[in-house]
Short mmCIF file of C-alpha atoms and ligand atoms in Angstrom, two decimals:
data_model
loop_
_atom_site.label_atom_id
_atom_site.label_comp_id
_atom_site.label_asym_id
_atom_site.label_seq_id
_atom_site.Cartn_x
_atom_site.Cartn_y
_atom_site.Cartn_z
CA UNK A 14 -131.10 -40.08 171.96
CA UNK A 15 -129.10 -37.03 170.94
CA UNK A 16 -126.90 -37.28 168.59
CA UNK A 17 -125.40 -33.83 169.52
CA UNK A 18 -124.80 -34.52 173.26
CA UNK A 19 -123.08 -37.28 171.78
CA UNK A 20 -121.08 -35.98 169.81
CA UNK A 21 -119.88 -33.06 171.85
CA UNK A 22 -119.00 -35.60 174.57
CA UNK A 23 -117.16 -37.27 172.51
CA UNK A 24 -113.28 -36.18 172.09
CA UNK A 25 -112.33 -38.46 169.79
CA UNK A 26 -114.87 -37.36 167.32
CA UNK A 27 -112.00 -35.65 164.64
CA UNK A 28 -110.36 -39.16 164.82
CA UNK A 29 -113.23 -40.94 164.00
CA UNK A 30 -114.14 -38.62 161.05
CA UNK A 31 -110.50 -39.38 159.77
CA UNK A 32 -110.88 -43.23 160.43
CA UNK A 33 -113.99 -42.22 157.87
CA UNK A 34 -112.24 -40.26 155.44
CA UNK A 35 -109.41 -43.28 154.94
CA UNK A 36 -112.12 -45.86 154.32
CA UNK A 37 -113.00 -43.78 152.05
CA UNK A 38 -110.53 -43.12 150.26
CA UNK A 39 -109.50 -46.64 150.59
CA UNK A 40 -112.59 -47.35 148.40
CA UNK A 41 -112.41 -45.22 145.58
CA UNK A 42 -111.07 -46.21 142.47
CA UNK A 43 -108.32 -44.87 140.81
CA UNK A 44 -107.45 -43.13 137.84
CA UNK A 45 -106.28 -45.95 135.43
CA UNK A 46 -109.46 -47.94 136.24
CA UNK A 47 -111.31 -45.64 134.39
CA UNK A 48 -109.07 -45.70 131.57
CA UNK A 49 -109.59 -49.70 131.14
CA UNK A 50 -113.13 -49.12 131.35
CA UNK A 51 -112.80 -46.56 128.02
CA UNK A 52 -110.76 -49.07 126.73
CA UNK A 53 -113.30 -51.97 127.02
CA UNK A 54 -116.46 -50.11 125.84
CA UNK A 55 -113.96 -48.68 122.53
CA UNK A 56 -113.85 -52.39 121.60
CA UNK A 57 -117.71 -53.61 122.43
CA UNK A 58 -118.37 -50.21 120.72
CA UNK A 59 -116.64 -51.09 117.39
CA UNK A 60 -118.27 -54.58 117.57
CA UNK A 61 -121.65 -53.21 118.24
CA UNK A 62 -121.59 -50.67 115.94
CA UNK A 63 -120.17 -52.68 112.74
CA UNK A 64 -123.33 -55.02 113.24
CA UNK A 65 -125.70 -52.15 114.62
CA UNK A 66 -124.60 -48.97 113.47
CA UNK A 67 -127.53 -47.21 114.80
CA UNK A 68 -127.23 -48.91 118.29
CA UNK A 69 -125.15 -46.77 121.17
CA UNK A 70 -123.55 -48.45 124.56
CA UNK A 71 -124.15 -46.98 127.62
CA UNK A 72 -122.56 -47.34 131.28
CA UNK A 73 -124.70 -47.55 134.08
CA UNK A 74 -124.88 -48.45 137.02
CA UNK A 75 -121.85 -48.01 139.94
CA UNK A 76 -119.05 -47.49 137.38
CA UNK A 77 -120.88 -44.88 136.24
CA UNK A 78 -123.05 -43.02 139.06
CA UNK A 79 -119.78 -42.13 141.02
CA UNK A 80 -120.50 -44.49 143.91
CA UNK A 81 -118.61 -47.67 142.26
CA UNK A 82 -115.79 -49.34 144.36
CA UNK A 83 -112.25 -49.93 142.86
CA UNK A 84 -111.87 -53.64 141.04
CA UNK A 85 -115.74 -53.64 140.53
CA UNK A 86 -117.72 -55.04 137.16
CA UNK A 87 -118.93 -53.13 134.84
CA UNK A 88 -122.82 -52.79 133.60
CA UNK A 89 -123.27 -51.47 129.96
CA UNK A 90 -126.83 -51.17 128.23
CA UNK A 91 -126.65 -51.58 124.67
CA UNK A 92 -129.71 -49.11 123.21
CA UNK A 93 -131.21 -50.51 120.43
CA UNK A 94 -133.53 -47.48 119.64
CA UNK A 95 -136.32 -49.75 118.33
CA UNK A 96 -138.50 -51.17 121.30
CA UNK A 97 -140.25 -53.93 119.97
CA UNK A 98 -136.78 -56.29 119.31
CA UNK A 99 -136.34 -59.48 120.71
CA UNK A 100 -134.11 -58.87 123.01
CA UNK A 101 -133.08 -62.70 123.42
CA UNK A 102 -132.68 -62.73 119.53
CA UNK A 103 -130.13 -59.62 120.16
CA UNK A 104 -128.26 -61.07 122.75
CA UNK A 105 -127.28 -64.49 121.15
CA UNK A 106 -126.43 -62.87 118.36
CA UNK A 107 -124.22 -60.16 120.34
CA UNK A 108 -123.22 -62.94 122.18
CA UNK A 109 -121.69 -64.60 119.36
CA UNK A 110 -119.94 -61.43 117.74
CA UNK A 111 -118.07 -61.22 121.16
CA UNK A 112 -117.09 -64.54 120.81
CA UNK A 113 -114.88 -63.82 118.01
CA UNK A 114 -112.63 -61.54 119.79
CA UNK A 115 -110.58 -62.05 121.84
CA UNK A 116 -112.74 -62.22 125.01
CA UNK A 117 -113.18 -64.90 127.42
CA UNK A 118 -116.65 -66.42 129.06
CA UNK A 119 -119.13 -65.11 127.06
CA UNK A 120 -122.24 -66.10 127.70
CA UNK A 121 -125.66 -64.86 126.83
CA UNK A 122 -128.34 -65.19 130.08
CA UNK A 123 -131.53 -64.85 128.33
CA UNK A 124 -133.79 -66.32 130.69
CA UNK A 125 -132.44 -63.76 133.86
CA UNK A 126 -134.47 -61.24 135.07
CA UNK A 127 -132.69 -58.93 133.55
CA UNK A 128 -131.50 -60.70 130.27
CA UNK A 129 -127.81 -60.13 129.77
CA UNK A 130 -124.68 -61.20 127.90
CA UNK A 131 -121.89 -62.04 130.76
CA UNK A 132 -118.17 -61.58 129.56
CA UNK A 133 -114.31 -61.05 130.88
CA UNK A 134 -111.60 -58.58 129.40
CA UNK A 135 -108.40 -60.67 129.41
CA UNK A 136 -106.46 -57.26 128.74
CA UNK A 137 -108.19 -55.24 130.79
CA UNK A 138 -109.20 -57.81 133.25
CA UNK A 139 -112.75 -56.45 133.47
CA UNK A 140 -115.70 -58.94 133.90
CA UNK A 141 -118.79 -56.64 132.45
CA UNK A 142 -122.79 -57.54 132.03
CA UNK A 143 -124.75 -56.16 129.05
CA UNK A 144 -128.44 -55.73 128.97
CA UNK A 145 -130.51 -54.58 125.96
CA UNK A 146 -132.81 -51.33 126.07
CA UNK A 147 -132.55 -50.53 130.28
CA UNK A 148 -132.19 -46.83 129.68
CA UNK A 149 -134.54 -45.83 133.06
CA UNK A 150 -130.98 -47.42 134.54
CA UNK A 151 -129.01 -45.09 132.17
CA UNK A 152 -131.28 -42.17 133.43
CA UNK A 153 -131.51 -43.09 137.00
CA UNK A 154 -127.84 -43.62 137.04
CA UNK A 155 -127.16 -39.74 135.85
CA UNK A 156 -129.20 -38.57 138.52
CA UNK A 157 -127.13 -40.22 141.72
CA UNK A 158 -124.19 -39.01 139.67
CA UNK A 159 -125.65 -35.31 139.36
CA UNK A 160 -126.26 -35.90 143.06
CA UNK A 161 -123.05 -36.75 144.20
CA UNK A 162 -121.41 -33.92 142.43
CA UNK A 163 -123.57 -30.66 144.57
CA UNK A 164 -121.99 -32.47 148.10
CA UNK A 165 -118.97 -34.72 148.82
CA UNK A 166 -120.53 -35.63 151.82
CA UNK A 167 -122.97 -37.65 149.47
CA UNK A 168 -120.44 -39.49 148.19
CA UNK A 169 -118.24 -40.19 151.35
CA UNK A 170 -121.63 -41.07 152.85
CA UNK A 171 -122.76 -43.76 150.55
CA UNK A 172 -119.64 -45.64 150.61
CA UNK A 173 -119.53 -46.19 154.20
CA UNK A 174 -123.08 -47.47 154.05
CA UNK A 175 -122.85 -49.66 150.95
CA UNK A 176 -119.06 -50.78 152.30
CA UNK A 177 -121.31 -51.70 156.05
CA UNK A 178 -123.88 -53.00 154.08
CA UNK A 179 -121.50 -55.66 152.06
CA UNK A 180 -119.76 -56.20 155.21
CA UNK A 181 -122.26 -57.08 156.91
CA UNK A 182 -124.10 -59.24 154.17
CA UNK A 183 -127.59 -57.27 154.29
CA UNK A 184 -126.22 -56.00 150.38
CA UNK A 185 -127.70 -59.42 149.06
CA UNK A 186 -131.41 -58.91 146.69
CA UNK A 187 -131.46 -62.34 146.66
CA UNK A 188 -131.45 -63.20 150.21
CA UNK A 189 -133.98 -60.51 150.62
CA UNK A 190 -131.84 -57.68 151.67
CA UNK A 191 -131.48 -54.12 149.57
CA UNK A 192 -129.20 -53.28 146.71
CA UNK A 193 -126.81 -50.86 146.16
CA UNK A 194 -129.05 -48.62 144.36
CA UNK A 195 -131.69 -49.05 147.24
CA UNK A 196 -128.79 -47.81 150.13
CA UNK A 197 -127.57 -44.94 147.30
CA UNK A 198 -131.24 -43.68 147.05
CA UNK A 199 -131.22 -43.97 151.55
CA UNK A 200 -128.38 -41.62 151.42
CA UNK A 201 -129.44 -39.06 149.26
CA UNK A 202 -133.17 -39.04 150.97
CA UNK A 203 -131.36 -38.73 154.35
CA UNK A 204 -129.16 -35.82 153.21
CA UNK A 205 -132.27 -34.18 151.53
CA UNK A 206 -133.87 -34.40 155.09
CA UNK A 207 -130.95 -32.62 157.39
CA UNK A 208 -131.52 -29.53 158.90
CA UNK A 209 -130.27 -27.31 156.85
CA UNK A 210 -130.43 -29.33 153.88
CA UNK A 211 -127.17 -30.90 152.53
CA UNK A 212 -128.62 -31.82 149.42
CA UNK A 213 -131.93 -30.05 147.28
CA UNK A 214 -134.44 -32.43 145.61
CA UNK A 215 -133.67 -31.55 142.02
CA UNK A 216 -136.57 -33.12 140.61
CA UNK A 217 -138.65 -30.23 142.13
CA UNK A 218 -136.81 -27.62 140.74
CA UNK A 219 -136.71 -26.14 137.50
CA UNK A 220 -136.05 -28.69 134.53
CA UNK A 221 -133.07 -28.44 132.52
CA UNK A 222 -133.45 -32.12 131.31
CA UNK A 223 -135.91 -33.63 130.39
CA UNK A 224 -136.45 -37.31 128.83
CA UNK A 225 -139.29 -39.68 127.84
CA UNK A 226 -137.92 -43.26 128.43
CA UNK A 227 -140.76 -46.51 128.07
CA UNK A 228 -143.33 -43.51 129.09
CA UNK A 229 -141.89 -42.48 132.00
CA UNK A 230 -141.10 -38.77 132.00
CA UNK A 231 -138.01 -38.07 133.53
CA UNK A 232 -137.04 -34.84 134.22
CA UNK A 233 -134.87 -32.54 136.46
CA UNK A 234 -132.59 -29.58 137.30
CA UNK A 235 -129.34 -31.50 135.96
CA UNK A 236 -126.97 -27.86 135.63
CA UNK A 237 -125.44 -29.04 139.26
CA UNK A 238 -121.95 -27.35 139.10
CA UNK A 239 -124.63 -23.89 139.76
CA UNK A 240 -125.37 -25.40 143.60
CA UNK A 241 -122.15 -25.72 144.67
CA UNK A 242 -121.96 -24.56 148.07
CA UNK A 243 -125.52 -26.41 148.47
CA UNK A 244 -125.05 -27.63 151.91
CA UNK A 245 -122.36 -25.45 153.28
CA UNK A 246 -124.84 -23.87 156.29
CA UNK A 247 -124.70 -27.14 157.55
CA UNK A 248 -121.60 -28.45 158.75
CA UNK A 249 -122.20 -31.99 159.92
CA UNK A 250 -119.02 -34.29 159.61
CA UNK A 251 -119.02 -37.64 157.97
CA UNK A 252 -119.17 -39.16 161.34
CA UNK A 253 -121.77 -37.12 162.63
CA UNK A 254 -124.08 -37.99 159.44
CA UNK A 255 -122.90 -42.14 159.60
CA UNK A 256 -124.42 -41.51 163.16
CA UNK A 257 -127.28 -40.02 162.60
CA UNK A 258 -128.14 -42.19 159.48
CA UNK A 259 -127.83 -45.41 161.24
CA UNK A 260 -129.93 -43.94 164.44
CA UNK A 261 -132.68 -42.95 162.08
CA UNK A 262 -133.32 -46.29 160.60
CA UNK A 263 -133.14 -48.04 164.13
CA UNK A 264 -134.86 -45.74 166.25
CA UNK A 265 -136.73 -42.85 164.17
CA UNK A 266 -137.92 -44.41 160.48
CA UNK A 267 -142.03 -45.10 160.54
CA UNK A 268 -141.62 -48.54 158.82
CA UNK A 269 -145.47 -48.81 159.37
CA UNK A 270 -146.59 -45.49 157.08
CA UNK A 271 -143.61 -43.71 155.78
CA UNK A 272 -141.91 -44.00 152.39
CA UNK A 273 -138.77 -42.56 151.59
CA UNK A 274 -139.14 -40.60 148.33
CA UNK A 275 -136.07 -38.46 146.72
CA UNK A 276 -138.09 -37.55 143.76
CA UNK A 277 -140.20 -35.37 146.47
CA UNK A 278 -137.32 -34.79 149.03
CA UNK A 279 -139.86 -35.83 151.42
CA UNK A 280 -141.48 -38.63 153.17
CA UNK A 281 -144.52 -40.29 151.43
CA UNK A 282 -147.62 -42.05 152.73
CA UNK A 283 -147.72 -45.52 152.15
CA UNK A 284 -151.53 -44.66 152.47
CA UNK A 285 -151.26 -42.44 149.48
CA UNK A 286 -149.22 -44.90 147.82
CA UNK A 287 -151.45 -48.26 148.43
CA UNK A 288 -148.74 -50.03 149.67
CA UNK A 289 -150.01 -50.33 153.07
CA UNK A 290 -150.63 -54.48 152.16
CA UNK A 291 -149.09 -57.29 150.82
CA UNK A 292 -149.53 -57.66 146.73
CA UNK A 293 -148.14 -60.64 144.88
CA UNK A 294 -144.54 -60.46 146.17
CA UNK A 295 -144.54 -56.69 146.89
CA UNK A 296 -144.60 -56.43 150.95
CA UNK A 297 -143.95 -53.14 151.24
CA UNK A 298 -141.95 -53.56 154.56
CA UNK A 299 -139.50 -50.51 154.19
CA UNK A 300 -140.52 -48.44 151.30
CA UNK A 301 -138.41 -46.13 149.34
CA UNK A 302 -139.83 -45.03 146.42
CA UNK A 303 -137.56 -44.96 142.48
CA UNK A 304 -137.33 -41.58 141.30
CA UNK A 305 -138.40 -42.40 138.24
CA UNK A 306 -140.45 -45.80 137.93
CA UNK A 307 -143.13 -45.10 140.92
CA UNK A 308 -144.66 -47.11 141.64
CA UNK A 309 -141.35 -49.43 141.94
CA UNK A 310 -140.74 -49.97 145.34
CA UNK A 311 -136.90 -50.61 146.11
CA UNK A 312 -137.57 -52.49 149.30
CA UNK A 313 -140.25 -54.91 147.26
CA UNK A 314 -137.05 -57.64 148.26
CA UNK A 315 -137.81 -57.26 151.83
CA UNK A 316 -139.47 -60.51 153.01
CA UNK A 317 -140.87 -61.02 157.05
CA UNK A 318 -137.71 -62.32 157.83
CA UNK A 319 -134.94 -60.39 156.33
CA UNK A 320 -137.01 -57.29 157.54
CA UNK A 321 -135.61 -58.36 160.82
CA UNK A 322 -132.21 -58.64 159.68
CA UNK A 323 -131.68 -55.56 158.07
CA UNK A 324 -133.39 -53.44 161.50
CA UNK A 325 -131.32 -55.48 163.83
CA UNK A 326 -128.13 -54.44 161.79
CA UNK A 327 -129.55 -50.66 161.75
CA UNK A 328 -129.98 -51.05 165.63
CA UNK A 329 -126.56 -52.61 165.94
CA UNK A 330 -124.63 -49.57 163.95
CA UNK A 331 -126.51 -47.28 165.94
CA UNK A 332 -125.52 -48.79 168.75
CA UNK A 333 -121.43 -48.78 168.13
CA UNK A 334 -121.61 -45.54 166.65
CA UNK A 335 -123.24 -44.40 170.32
CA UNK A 336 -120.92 -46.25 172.54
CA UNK A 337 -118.11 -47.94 171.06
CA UNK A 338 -114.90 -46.24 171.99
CA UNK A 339 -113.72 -47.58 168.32
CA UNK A 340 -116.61 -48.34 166.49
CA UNK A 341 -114.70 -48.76 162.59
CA UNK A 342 -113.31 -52.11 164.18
CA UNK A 343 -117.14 -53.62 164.85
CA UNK A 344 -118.88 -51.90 162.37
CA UNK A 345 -117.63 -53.38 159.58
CA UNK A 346 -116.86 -56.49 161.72
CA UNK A 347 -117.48 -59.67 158.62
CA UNK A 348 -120.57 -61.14 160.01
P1 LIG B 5 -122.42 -52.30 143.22
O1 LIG B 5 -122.96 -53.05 144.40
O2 LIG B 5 -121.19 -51.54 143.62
O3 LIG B 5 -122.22 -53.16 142.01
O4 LIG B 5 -123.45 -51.17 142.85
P2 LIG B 5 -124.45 -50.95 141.62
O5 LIG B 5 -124.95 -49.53 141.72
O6 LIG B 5 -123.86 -51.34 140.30
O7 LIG B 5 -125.55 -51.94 141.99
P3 LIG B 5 -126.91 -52.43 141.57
O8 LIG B 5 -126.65 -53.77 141.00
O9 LIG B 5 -127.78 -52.27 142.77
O10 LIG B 5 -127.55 -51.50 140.48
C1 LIG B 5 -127.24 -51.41 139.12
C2 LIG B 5 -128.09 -50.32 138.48
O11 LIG B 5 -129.36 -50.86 138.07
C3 LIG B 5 -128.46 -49.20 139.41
O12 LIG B 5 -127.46 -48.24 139.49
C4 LIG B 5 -129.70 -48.66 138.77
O13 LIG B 5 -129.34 -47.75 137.76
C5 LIG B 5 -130.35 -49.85 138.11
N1 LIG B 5 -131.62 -50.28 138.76
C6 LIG B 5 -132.85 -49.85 138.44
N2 LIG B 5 -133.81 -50.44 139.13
C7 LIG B 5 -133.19 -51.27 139.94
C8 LIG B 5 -133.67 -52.18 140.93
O14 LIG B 5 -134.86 -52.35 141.19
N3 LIG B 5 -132.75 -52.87 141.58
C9 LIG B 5 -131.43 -52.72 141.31
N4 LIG B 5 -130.56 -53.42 142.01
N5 LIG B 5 -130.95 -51.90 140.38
C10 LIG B 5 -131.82 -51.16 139.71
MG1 LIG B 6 -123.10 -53.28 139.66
#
């Protein structure tokens, strides 16, 4: 199928693009949000810092990688600069400091995956999560938003998919489908991979910052406001890319050997990788690879049967985008 036949044929193709742009802009948050977000982390800061003055809270996450929704929660990461604290020890104790204030279900979640203290903003009206010593989240996190900032196309991009993907209910780790990192990471890979590039992979270019975090080295071109213009020989509209991203993961993706990988800008052997096989819990059933961490897989969540889900929702985007005469009604249809 071709995508440009397509869209040539298709006259409606400027309305579509604005149907788009509005969801878009629908999405994004606005101004004052960000100001009750400063507002919240002033007042965990002075806590934090009265008990741990050499501690420092960090945003992460989507209210902080420039691809967060408006009313969304906010994910801090409290860095404790020593790494050998007990990070359950921390948390009660946090946990209990919050308490005081004037804050309202606090709750520390030691025993998560990802240990955190849970807590609403009555004056703000912020709910907000805060781990202990996640800075690989804090990193990874200012590389989408250097990312977003070299393309708006990146950014318009991403919400569609991640505002399909919650639609749709294939947004869900814990029912085996990908998280909003995972589609994020889809979107930049997929703009990396147009012809003529939209975005560069700044992890193979010159480093400008550089970072050791739990032995990882992490480093990349980060001076992004020099590639602006990046992507300007290629002039695919937002509807042309939503196209062409859903029609790659139904029809053109090698699910059996390929591996999406951002930190190379490239695809990736799963061969090269050994992930062609099932390990522990690790299928390995769509593979894109974290830019930092790996030999983490982001699709590790992908079980036998939500595999099916998720292609048979790439297959049915592809499919309205293609033929629908108004596909924004079906594609984000509640399913
Ligand atoms: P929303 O769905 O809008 O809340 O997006 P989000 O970006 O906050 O979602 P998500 O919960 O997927 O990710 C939170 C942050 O955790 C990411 O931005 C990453 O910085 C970090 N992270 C690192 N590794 C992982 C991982 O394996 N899975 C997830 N989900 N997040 C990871
Ligand atoms: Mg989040």
């Amino acid at each position: 199928r071709n995508y440009r036949s397509r869209t040539e044929c298709r006259g409606d193709i400027q309305r579509l693009n604005a149907s788009f742009l509005a969801i878009y802009e629908s999405l994004i948050p606005p101004e004052e949000e960000k100001e009750k977000q400063k507002q919240l982390m002033a007042l965990l800061d002075k806590h934090v810092t009265k008990e741990w003055p050499e501690a420092r809270l960090f945003l992460y996450g989507s209210c902080a990688n420039s691809f967060g929704f408006r009313k969304s929660d906010i994910d801090v990461c409290l860095a404790m600069g020593d790494a050998d604290i007990d990070k359950a020890e921390i948390l009660l104790k946090l946990a209990d400091i919050l308490k005081s204030d004037n804050l309202e279900n606090v709750q520390a979640l030691t025993r998560a995956r990802v240990p955190i203290v849970k807590l609403m903003d009555p004056t703000t009206g912020i709910s907000c999560d805060i781990c202990v010593n996640n800075l690989l989240a804090v990193i990874n996190t200012k590389l989408l938003r250097d990312y977003s900032k070299i393309d708006i196309r990146l950014r318009q991009l991403a919400f569609i998919i991640k505002h399909w993907a919650k639609s749709r209910g294939v947004n869900e780790t814990y029912q085996g489908t990908l998280s909003s990192y995972a589609y994020v990471l889809m979107c930049i890979h997929f703009l990396q991979m147009r012809t003529p590039s939209i975005l560069p992979c700044l992890q193979e270019m010159e480093t400008t910052y550089k970072i050791n975090v739990d032995n990882v080295e992490c480093c990349y071109f980060d001076k992004v406001e020099k590639l602006e213009g990046f992507g300007s020989r290629n002039g695919e509209s937002i509807a042309q890319l939503v196209w062409a991203f859903f029609n790659y993961w139904a029809h053109s993706h090698d699910y059996a050997n390929d591996v999406i990988s951002i930190r190379t800008g490239s695809l990736v052997s799963k061969r090269a990788k050994d992930w062609t096989r099932r390990i522990g819990n690790d299928r390995h059933l769509i593979c894109i690879e974290d830019p930092f961490e790996v030999t983490h897989d982001l699709g590790r969540v992908v079980d036998k049967r939500s595999i099916r889900v998720l292609r048979e929702e790439f297959e049915r985007a592809a499919e309205i985008m293609q033929y629908d005469p108004n596909p924004c009604v079906k594609l984000f249809e509640p399913y």
